[in-house]
Amino acid sequence: MWVKLAFRLFAREFRRGELTIIFAAIALAVLTVFSLSSVTERIGLNIEKKTSDFIAADRRLSSNHEFTENYLDIANQEGLETASLLFFDSMLFANDELVLGSIKAVSEKYPLRGMVTIKDDLEGLPYEVRGGPQGGAIWLSEGLFYTLNVQVGDTVELGAGQFKVSKVLVNEPDAPFFSLAGNKRVLLNYADISSTQAVQAGSRVFHRLLFAGTEQQLSDYYTWLKPQLKENQNWEGIKDRQSPLGENLVRAERFLLLAGLFGIMLAAVAMAVSAKRYCERQYDPVAMMKTLGGSRQVIRNIFLMHLGLVTGVSIVIGLGLGFILQHIGASYLAQFMGTKLPEAGAKPWLLSAFIGVVCALMFSLKPLLDLFDIPPLRVLRRNLGDRLAVSKMHMVSSLLTILALMWLFSGQIILTLILFGSTLVVIGVLFAVSRALFSFGRKLGLSPGSSWSLAIATLQKRANANAIQLISFALAIKLMLFLVVLKNDMITDWEMQVPEDAPNAFFINISKQDIQPITTFFDANNIIHEAFYPVFNARVNAVNGEEFARRLSKQEGEEQDENAREGVNREPNLTWLDEVPEGNEIVDGQWFSGGDEIEVSVFEGWKEVLDLELGDTISFLANEQRFDAKVTSFRSVDWGTLKPNFVMILSPNMAGKIPVTYFSAAQLESEHNKGISQLLQRHPTVSMIDIKSRLEQAQAIIAQVSLAIGFVLSIVLVSGALVLISQVQASLAERMQEVVILRTLGAKGRLIKLATLYEFILLGAIAGFVAALVSDIALLVIQQQLFDVEGRLHLYVWILGPVSGALFVASIGYFMVANTMRQNTQGLLRKLS
């Protein structure tokens, strides 16, 4: 019996629009979460795919000795794609010219991610391919063509084998950003290694395996692999690379995650406001039903069924609209980026539906339970039950629900607590500001008949409702300010890492006698260049005699053994200098004292990595020569300039103790190409590293991240607007009553319209000011703790917040009530009835 009645009431209220607000709020929650989580997941997958090109795979395993066969066997069983690489140095001979080349032998599936750039001849145009040379052929970098005086099609001796030069090697996806290989690179088929006879027992070679597959496949494989790894074998992903690219990838993921959290908060605010308002509008119907003999159980079943029906329908519609929105947005982004975005998984669907159900229960259930306690006497005394309008338990449960949802969505408790805490501060400050404002407004004594007077009087009259509106408006503005500022700061910071005047070529393997003629050439051709630095490689073995533990993988989320000392598993480039180089600043300690003891100045980023203190002794191994150096200072280094920088600089008394070469950096233009080629021919031991293509690749990724952030920002902006619409719509009935009363008392239409506009302007300006204040302070914490950038205040936000808040709230609010202003009094009375 009650089911039939419930459906009839549901259809009646749905036609009257009684359920519109709560329906729209749940649909908004689902739509926002789905669109944000789906788009951000697809963008994140695309960014990760693009950055995986930098290592030519999803993961790679490196070793100084040969791998056992079961490494690849198990990987193939897990369904992973694999490729094998071997690096070694060997002599190349042609036309009576002999040169030492850096050989990379690759299997047929190389690269697993990205493409190899080649040319058919020296004058041809570069193009991309997947794969390496065929058996019996090799690809040479351009510098080797000049050094060996060969052309495509010629034969070159490599070790004991003879190979046909088939292509000009321009770039490999996993080419090191800085390498001593320079322009003496050779790509060889893996099957041809034995024919060179260059790899023998005891040869200095470097092995690498590449892997590509799903994250689950890679995780399962690494679970098996980890116990098999030797101390000098490293499992890496893009996040393990100590480079600006790896850091920017992490920042991008965190930013997209932050945007998703903002969507959760906006959806929660819209749901809480609309659910509370809907239940308040049912007080009279419930009182009437009880008066007519309806039992508490029947009333409870009816409204819980209404809630279930609204929740189910709104979730389905929210998912549908969210799918359409994310599909349109992703298609636009894919077209703009010139790529195809990977499809999102099941997570956005499940997460959105789950959040829709949770929001409906947690933000509606408590008001509904309060609704069942409405006394029947309310039909005679209309104020009975109003004390239920503000429930402390509902507020606490709503806040805890928002906190839990944010934590569930992010998985990062620190980020969640920062955003949640700043939101609570906004709420507290706004309550204090609104109370002070309304108290001050009573003392203004503005003239009767003034629109400002009426606006302030209206604010005072709806003090509690306006406080809730202020909170909703301020939260929406705060979240949008967060995204605007972070987007501007992040993109600016990333672009500064690749400045326009950055060098685009490194010159390495320079002997001391070559410095003067190369300097003369640079000066004669007006080529801007850096100083010539002595450089050698050395392994950091120990600190104060304590050796380092095996390096672990950040990509797999491993944690270091608490009892083991963490080090760095690479040989850094070292130099010695008399003075602190440009772009470096001593942050702790003193520059070299000039004594007999070898001293070292360390990049401050390695202070924590190596757990260093001033006065510690670092043990190095350069080739077979060991030496110690005392830490005397820590330096900040601006790596973004791309100019020569060093993690460790030794004192000048190191000169003469280790064989070195020199290197420099220059800014080349296209007209310098021919002259540079002739220079390299005259100095065959010198190598040039052209990093222009690598910079362009990095800048392309930054551009994609910037576009993705802009799209996410637009979604959050629309979500914020919908929150404001739902908030204003909840007060339309009360505003209709006010308009009727004012018109009855003789108020003119212009006065009412201006008063309404001024009311929204004041609300928006106050909300914007508080949002700017709290968001800027919270941004200081987030930038430092989450994005690892220097936090700073943003004075423009203090102006942007109130101005944008006033315009945003006034435009949306007035648009929502404009139709009410245009209706005549008789029409408004019919609607109110």
Tab-separated table of N, CA and C in Angstrom, residues 2 5 9 13 21 60 95 111 117 138 148 152 177 205 228 282 284 335 372 375 432 518 575 672 690 720 731 785 818:
chain	number	residue	atom	x	y	z
A	2	TRP	N	1.856	1.273	0.951
A	2	TRP	CA	2.691	2.473	1.050
A	2	TRP	C	3.598	2.639	-0.164
A	5	LEU	N	1.683	4.506	-2.732
A	5	LEU	CA	1.611	5.899	-2.313
A	5	LEU	C	2.947	6.608	-2.507
A	9	LEU	N	3.538	9.924	-4.772
A	9	LEU	CA	4.116	11.149	-4.215
A	9	LEU	C	5.425	11.510	-4.915
A	13	GLU	N	5.974	15.023	-6.721
A	13	GLU	CA	7.018	15.953	-6.293
A	13	GLU	C	8.054	16.158	-7.398
A	21	ILE	N	16.524	19.832	-6.717
A	21	ILE	CA	17.783	20.262	-6.112
A	21	ILE	C	18.630	19.065	-5.692
A	60	ARG	N	63.264	-0.572	-16.764
A	60	ARG	CA	64.500	-1.127	-17.298
A	60	ARG	C	65.338	-1.685	-16.160
A	95	ASN	N	88.876	3.828	-44.100
A	95	ASN	CA	89.654	4.852	-44.828
A	95	ASN	C	90.880	5.305	-44.036
A	111	PRO	N	62.990	0.161	-29.843
A	111	PRO	CA	62.627	0.455	-28.454
A	111	PRO	C	61.187	0.018	-28.161
A	117	THR	N	65.196	8.079	-34.189
A	117	THR	CA	65.247	9.045	-35.286
A	117	THR	C	66.493	8.793	-36.125
A	138	ILE	N	75.083	-1.407	-39.542
A	138	ILE	CA	75.173	-0.553	-38.363
A	138	ILE	C	74.680	0.842	-38.717
A	148	LEU	N	85.411	9.250	-39.723
A	148	LEU	CA	85.858	8.110	-40.521
A	148	LEU	C	85.832	8.395	-42.016
A	152	VAL	N	76.867	6.690	-46.364
A	152	VAL	CA	75.928	5.576	-46.243
A	152	VAL	C	76.188	4.588	-47.375
A	177	PHE	N	70.904	12.259	-21.335
A	177	PHE	CA	70.890	13.718	-21.494
A	177	PHE	C	72.305	14.268	-21.564
A	205	VAL	N	81.686	-4.003	-20.058
A	205	VAL	CA	80.430	-3.879	-20.781
A	205	VAL	C	79.325	-3.517	-19.787
A	228	GLN	N	66.080	-11.739	-6.531
A	228	GLN	CA	67.171	-12.206	-7.392
A	228	GLN	C	68.220	-11.120	-7.675
A	282	GLN	N	10.176	19.741	3.324
A	282	GLN	CA	9.246	18.647	3.573
A	282	GLN	C	8.671	18.665	4.980
A	284	ASP	N	6.427	20.647	6.419
A	284	ASP	CA	4.966	20.802	6.428
A	284	ASP	C	4.249	19.567	5.884
A	335	GLN	N	43.216	15.696	-29.853
A	335	GLN	CA	43.415	16.376	-31.136
A	335	GLN	C	44.451	17.482	-31.006
A	372	PHE	N	11.662	12.934	10.215
A	372	PHE	CA	10.658	12.041	10.779
A	372	PHE	C	10.214	12.469	12.184
A	375	PRO	N	6.834	17.289	14.607
A	375	PRO	CA	5.577	17.032	15.336
A	375	PRO	C	4.352	17.392	14.483
A	432	ALA	N	32.878	34.293	11.660
A	432	ALA	CA	33.260	35.475	12.435
A	432	ALA	C	33.057	36.751	11.627
A	518	ILE	N	89.572	25.678	-30.028
A	518	ILE	CA	88.109	25.659	-29.970
A	518	ILE	C	87.587	27.011	-29.498
A	575	THR	N	84.595	17.862	-10.799
A	575	THR	CA	85.529	18.865	-11.290
A	575	THR	C	86.216	19.507	-10.103
A	672	HIS	N	75.588	27.487	-37.875
A	672	HIS	CA	76.874	27.023	-37.345
A	672	HIS	C	77.149	25.564	-37.686
A	690	ASP	N	74.235	17.075	-29.017
A	690	ASP	CA	73.166	17.979	-29.429
A	690	ASP	C	71.926	17.651	-28.600
A	720	GLY	N	32.177	24.620	-9.713
A	720	GLY	CA	31.957	25.692	-8.749
A	720	GLY	C	30.725	26.511	-9.080
A	731	SER	N	17.382	29.085	-2.086
A	731	SER	CA	16.786	30.230	-1.386
A	731	SER	C	15.750	30.965	-2.237
A	785	GLN	N	55.523	21.569	0.740
A	785	GLN	CA	55.443	20.184	1.174
A	785	GLN	C	55.090	19.221	0.049
A	818	ALA	N	16.766	36.471	-11.631
A	818	ALA	CA	16.248	37.468	-12.580
A	818	ALA	C	14.825	37.147	-13.001
